[in-house]
PDB file of C-alpha atoms in Angstrom:
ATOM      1  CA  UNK Z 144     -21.895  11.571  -4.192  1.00 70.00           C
ATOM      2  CA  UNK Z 145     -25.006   9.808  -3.435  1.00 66.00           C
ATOM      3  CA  UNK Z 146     -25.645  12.355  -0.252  1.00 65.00           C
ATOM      4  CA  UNK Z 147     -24.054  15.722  -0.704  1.00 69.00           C
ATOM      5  CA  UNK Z 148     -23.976  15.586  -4.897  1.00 56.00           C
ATOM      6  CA  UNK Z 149     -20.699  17.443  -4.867  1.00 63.00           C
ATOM      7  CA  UNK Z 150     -19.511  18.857  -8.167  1.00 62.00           C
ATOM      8  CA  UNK Z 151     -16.103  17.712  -8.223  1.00 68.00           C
ATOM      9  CA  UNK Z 152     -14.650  19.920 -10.159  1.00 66.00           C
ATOM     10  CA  UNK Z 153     -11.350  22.626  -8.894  1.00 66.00           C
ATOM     11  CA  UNK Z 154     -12.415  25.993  -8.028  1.00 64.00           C
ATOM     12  CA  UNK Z 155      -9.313  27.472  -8.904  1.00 64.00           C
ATOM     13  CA  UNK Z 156      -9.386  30.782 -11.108  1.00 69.00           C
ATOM     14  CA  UNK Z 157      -6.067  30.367 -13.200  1.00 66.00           C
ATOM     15  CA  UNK Z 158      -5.936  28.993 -16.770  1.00 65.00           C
ATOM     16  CA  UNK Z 159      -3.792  26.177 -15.820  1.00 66.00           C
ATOM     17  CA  UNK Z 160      -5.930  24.752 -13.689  1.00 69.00           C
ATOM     18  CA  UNK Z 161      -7.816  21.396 -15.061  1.00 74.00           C
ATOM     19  CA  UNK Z 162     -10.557  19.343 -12.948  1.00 75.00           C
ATOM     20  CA  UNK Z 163     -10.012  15.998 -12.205  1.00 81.00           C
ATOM     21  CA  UNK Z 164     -10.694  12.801 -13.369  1.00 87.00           C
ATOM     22  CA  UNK Z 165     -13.824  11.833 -10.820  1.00 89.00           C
ATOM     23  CA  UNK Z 166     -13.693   8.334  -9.658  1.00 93.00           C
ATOM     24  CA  UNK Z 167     -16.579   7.210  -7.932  1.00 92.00           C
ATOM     25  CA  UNK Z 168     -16.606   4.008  -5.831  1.00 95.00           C
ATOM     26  CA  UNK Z 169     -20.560   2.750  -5.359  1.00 94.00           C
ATOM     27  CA  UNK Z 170     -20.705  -1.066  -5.402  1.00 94.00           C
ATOM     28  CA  UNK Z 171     -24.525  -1.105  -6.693  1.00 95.00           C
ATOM     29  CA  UNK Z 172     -24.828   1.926  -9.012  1.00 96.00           C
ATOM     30  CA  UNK Z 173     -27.136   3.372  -6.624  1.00 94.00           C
ATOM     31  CA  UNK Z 174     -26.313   7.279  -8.090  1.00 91.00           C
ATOM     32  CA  UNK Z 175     -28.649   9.448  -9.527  1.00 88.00           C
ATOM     33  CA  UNK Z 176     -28.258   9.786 -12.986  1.00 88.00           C
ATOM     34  CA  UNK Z 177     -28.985  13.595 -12.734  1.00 86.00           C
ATOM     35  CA  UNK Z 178     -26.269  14.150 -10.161  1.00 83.00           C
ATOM     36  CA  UNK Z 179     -24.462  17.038 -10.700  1.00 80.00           C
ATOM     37  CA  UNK Z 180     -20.957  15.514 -11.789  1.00 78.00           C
ATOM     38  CA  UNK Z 181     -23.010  14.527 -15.015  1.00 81.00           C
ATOM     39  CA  UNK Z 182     -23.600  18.402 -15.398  1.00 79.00           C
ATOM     40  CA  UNK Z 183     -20.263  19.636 -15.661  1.00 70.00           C
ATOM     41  CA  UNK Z 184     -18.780  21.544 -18.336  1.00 72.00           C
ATOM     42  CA  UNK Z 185     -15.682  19.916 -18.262  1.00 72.00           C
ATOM     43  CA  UNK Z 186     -13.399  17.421 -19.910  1.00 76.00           C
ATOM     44  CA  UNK Z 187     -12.477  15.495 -17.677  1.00 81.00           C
ATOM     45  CA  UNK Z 188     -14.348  11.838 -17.291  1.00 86.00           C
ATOM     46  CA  UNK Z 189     -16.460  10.277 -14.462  1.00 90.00           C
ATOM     47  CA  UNK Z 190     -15.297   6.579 -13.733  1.00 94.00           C
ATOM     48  CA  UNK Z 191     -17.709   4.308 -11.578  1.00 95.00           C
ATOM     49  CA  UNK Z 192     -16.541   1.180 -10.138  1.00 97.00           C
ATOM     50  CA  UNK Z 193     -19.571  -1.002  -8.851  1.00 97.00           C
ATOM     51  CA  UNK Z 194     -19.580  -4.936  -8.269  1.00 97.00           C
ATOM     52  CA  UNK Z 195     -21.447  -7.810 -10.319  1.00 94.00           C
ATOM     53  CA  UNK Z 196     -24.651  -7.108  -8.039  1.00 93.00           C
ATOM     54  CA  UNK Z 197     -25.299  -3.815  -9.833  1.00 96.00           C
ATOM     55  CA  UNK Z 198     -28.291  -3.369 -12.111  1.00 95.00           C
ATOM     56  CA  UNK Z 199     -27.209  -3.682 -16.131  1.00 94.00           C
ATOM     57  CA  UNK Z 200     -29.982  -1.201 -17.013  1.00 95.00           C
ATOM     58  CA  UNK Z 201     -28.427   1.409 -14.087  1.00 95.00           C
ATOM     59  CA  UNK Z 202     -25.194   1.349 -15.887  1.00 96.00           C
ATOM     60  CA  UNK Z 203     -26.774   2.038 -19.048  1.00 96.00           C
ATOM     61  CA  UNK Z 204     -28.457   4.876 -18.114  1.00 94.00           C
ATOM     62  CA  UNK Z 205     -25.326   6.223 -16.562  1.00 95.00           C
ATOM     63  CA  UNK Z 206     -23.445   5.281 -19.390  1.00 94.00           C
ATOM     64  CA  UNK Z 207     -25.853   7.532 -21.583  1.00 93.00           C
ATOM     65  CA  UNK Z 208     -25.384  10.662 -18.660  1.00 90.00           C
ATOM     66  CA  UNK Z 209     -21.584  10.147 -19.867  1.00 89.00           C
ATOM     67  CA  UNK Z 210     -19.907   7.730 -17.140  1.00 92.00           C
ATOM     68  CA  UNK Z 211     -17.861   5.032 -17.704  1.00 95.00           C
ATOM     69  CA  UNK Z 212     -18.552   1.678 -15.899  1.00 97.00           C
ATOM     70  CA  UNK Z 213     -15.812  -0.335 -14.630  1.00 98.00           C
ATOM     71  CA  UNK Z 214     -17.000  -3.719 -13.217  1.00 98.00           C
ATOM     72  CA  UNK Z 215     -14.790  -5.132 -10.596  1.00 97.00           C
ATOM     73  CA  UNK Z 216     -14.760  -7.827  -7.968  1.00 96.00           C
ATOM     74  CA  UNK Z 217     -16.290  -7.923  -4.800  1.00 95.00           C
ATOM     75  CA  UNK Z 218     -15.118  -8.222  -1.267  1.00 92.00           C
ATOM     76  CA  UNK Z 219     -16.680 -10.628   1.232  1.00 91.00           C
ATOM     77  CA  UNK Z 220     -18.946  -7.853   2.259  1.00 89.00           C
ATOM     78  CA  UNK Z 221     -20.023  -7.140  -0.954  1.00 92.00           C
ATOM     79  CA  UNK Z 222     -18.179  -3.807  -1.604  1.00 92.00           C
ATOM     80  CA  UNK Z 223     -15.572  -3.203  -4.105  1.00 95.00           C
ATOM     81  CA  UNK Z 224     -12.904  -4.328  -4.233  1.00 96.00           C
ATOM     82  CA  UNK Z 225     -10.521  -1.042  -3.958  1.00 96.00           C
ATOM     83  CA  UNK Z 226      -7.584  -2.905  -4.605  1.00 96.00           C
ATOM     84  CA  UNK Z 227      -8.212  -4.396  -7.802  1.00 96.00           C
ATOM     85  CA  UNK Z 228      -9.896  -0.238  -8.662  1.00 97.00           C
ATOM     86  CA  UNK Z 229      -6.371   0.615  -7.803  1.00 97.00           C
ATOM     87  CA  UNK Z 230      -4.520  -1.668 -10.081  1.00 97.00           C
ATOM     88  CA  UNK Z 231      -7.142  -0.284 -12.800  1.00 98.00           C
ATOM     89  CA  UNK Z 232      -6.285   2.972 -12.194  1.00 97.00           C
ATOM     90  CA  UNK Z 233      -2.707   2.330 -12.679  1.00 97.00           C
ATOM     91  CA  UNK Z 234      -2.908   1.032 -15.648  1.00 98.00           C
ATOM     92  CA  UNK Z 235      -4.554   3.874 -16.894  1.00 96.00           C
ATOM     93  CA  UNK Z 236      -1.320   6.114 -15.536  1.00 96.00           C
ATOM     94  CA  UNK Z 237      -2.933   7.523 -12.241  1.00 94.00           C
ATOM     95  CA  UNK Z 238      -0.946   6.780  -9.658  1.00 92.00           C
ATOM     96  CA  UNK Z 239      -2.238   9.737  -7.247  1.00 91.00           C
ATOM     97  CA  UNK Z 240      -5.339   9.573  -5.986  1.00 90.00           C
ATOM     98  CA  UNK Z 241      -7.610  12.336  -3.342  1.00 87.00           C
ATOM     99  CA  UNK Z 242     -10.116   9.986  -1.773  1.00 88.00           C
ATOM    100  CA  UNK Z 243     -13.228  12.290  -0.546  1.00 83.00           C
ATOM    101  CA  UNK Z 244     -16.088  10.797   0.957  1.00 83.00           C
ATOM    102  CA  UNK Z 245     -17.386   9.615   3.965  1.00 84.00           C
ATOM    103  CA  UNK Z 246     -16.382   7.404   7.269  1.00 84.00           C
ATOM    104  CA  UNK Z 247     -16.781   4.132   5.435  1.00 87.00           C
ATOM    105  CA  UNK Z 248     -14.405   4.905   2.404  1.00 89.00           C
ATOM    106  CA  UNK Z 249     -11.832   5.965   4.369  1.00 88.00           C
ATOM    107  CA  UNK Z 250     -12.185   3.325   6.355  1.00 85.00           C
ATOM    108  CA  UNK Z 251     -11.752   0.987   3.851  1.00 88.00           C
ATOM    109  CA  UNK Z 252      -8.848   2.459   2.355  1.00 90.00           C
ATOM    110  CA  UNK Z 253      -7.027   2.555   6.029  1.00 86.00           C
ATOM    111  CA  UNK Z 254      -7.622  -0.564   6.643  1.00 83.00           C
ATOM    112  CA  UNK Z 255      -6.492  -2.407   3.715  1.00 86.00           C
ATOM    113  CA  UNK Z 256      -3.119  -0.319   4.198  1.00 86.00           C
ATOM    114  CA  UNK Z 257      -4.381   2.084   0.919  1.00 92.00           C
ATOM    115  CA  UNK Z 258      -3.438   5.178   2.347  1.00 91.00           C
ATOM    116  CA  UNK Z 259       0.269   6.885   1.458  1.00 93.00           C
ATOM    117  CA  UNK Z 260      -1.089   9.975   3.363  1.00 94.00           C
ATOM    118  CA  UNK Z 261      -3.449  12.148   4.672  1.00 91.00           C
ATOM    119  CA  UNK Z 262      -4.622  15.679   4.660  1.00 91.00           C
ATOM    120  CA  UNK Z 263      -7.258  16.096   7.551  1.00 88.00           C
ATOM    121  CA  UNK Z 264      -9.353  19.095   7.812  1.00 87.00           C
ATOM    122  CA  UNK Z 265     -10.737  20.354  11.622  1.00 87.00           C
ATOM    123  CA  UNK Z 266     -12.458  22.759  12.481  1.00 88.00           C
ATOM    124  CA  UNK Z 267     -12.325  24.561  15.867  1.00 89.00           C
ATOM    125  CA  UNK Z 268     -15.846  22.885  17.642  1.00 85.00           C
ATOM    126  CA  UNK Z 269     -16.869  19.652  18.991  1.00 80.00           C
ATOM    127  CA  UNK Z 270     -20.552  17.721  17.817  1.00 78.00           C
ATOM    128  CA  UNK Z 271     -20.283  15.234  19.672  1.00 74.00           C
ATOM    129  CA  UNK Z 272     -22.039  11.833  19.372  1.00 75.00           C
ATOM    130  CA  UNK Z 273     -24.834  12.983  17.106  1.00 75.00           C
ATOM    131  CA  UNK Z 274     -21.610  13.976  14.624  1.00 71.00           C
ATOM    132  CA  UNK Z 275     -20.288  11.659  11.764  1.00 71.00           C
ATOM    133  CA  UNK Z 276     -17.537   9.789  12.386  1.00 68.00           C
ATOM    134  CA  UNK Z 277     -14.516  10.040  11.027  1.00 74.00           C
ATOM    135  CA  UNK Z 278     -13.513   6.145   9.977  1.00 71.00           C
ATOM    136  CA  UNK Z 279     -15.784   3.124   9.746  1.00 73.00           C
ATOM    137  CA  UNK Z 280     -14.293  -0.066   9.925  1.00 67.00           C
ATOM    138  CA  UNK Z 281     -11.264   0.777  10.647  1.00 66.00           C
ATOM    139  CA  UNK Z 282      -9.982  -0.233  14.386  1.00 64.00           C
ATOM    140  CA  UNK Z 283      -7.238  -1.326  16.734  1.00 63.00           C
ATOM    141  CA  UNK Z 284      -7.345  -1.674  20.045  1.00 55.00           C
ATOM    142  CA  UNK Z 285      -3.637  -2.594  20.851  1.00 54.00           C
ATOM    143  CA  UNK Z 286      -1.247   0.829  20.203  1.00 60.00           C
ATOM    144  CA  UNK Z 287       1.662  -0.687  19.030  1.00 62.00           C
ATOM    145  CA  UNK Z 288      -0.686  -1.549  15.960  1.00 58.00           C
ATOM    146  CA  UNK Z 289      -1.851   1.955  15.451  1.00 73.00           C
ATOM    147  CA  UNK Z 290      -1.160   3.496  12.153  1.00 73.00           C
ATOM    148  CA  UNK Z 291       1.622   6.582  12.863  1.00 83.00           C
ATOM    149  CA  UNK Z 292       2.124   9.667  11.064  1.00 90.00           C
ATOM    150  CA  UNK Z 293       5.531  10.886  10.425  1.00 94.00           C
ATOM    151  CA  UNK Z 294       6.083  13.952   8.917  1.00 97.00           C
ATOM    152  CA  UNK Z 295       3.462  15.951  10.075  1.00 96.00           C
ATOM    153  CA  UNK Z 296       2.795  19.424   9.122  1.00 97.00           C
ATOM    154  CA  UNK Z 297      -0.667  22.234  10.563  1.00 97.00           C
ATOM    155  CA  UNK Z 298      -1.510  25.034   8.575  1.00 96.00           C
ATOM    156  CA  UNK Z 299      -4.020  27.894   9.423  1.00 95.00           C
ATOM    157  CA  UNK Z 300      -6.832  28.330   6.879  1.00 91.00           C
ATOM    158  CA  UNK Z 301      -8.803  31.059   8.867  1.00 92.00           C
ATOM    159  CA  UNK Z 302     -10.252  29.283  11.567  1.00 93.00           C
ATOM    160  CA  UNK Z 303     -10.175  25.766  10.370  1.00 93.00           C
ATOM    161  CA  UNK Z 304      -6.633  23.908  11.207  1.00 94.00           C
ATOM    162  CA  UNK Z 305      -5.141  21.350   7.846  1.00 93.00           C
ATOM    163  CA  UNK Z 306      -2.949  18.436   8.896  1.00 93.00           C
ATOM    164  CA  UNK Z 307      -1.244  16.709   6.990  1.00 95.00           C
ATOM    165  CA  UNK Z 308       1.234  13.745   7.870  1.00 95.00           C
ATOM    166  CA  UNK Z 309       2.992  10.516   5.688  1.00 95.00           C
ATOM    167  CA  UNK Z 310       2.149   7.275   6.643  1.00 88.00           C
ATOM    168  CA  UNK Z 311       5.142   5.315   8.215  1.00 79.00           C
TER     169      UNK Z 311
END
C-alpha cells in the first residue's frame, strides 16, 4: 500500500459484486493516512495489523481516516506475526484470504507454510536483474524440499499467461 497506494476495491460492473474487506499487514504503521483505501466509497472495512513498535499517535490518526488497528505480536525480526493475524481473522469468519503485495509478503507467507494456493500472473517479457523479485525470504536449496504444485491450471488473458496450482 505504502508504494503503489492501490485502491483495493473489485472492478467488477454487476450489482452483486461487493469489495473486500482490506487487510493490511505493516508492522510500524508507516501508511499514509491519505492513502487512497481511506477514500473509498465503500462498506467494506480496512484492518491494519502492526506490532508493539508502532507509534500510538499513528494509529490514532488512522483510526480517525476509518481503520481499525489490530495489535499483534512480533516475530524475531520484528514483523508481524502473520500467524497469530490469521487466527484473528478466523475468528472474525474469514477463512479465505488474496494476499497482494510485494516479494517480502509472499515470502513470508511461503515460508511459514501460509499458502493453500497460488494464482501467479506473467507476462510474456523478461527484466532481468534490475526487476523485482518475486519472493523474499523464502529459499531452499535442496529439491526434495521445494514446495510442489499439484493441480495446476494456465489460462490466456490476452497476452499475459494466469497460473494457478494447489499446494501439496
Amino acid at each position: 500500500v505504502r508504494i503503489d497506494n492501490p485502491s483495493l476495491t473489485t472492478r467488477l460492473n454487476d450489482q452483486d459484486s461487493r469489495d473486500p474487506l482490506r487487510v493490511i499487514i505493516d508492522s510500524r504503521l508507516r501508511i499514509d493516512p491519505e492513502a487512497k483505501i481511506f477514500e473509498q466509497q465503500s462498506n467494506a472495512g480496512t484492518w491494519i495489523f502492526c506490532t508493539s513498535r508502532a507509534p500510538e499517535e499513528k494509529q490514532d490518526i488512522l483510526c480517525q481516516a476509518g481503520a481499525v488497528i489490530y495489535r499483534v505480536s512480533a516475530t524475531e525480526k520484528g514483523r508481524v506475526d502473520l500467524t497469530n493475524v490469521l487466527q484473528i481473522l478466523g475468528e472474525n469468519n474469514i477463512t479465505s484470504l488474496l494476499v497482494e503485495g510485494g516479494a517480502a509478503i509472499h515470502g513470508s507467507f511461503l515460508s511459514q507454510g501460509l499458502v493453500d494456493e497460488v494464482y501467479l500472473f506473467l507476462a510474456p517479457f523478461f527484466i532481468g536483474d534490475t526487476g523485482l523479485p518475486l519472493l523474499k525470504g523464502y529459499s531452499t536449496v535442496m529439491p526434495d524440499l521445494t514446495v510442489r504444485l499439484k493441480d495446476v491450471t494456465v489460462q490466456q488473458f490476452g497476452e499475459d499467461s494466469l497460473i494457478h496450482g494447489i499446494f501439496s
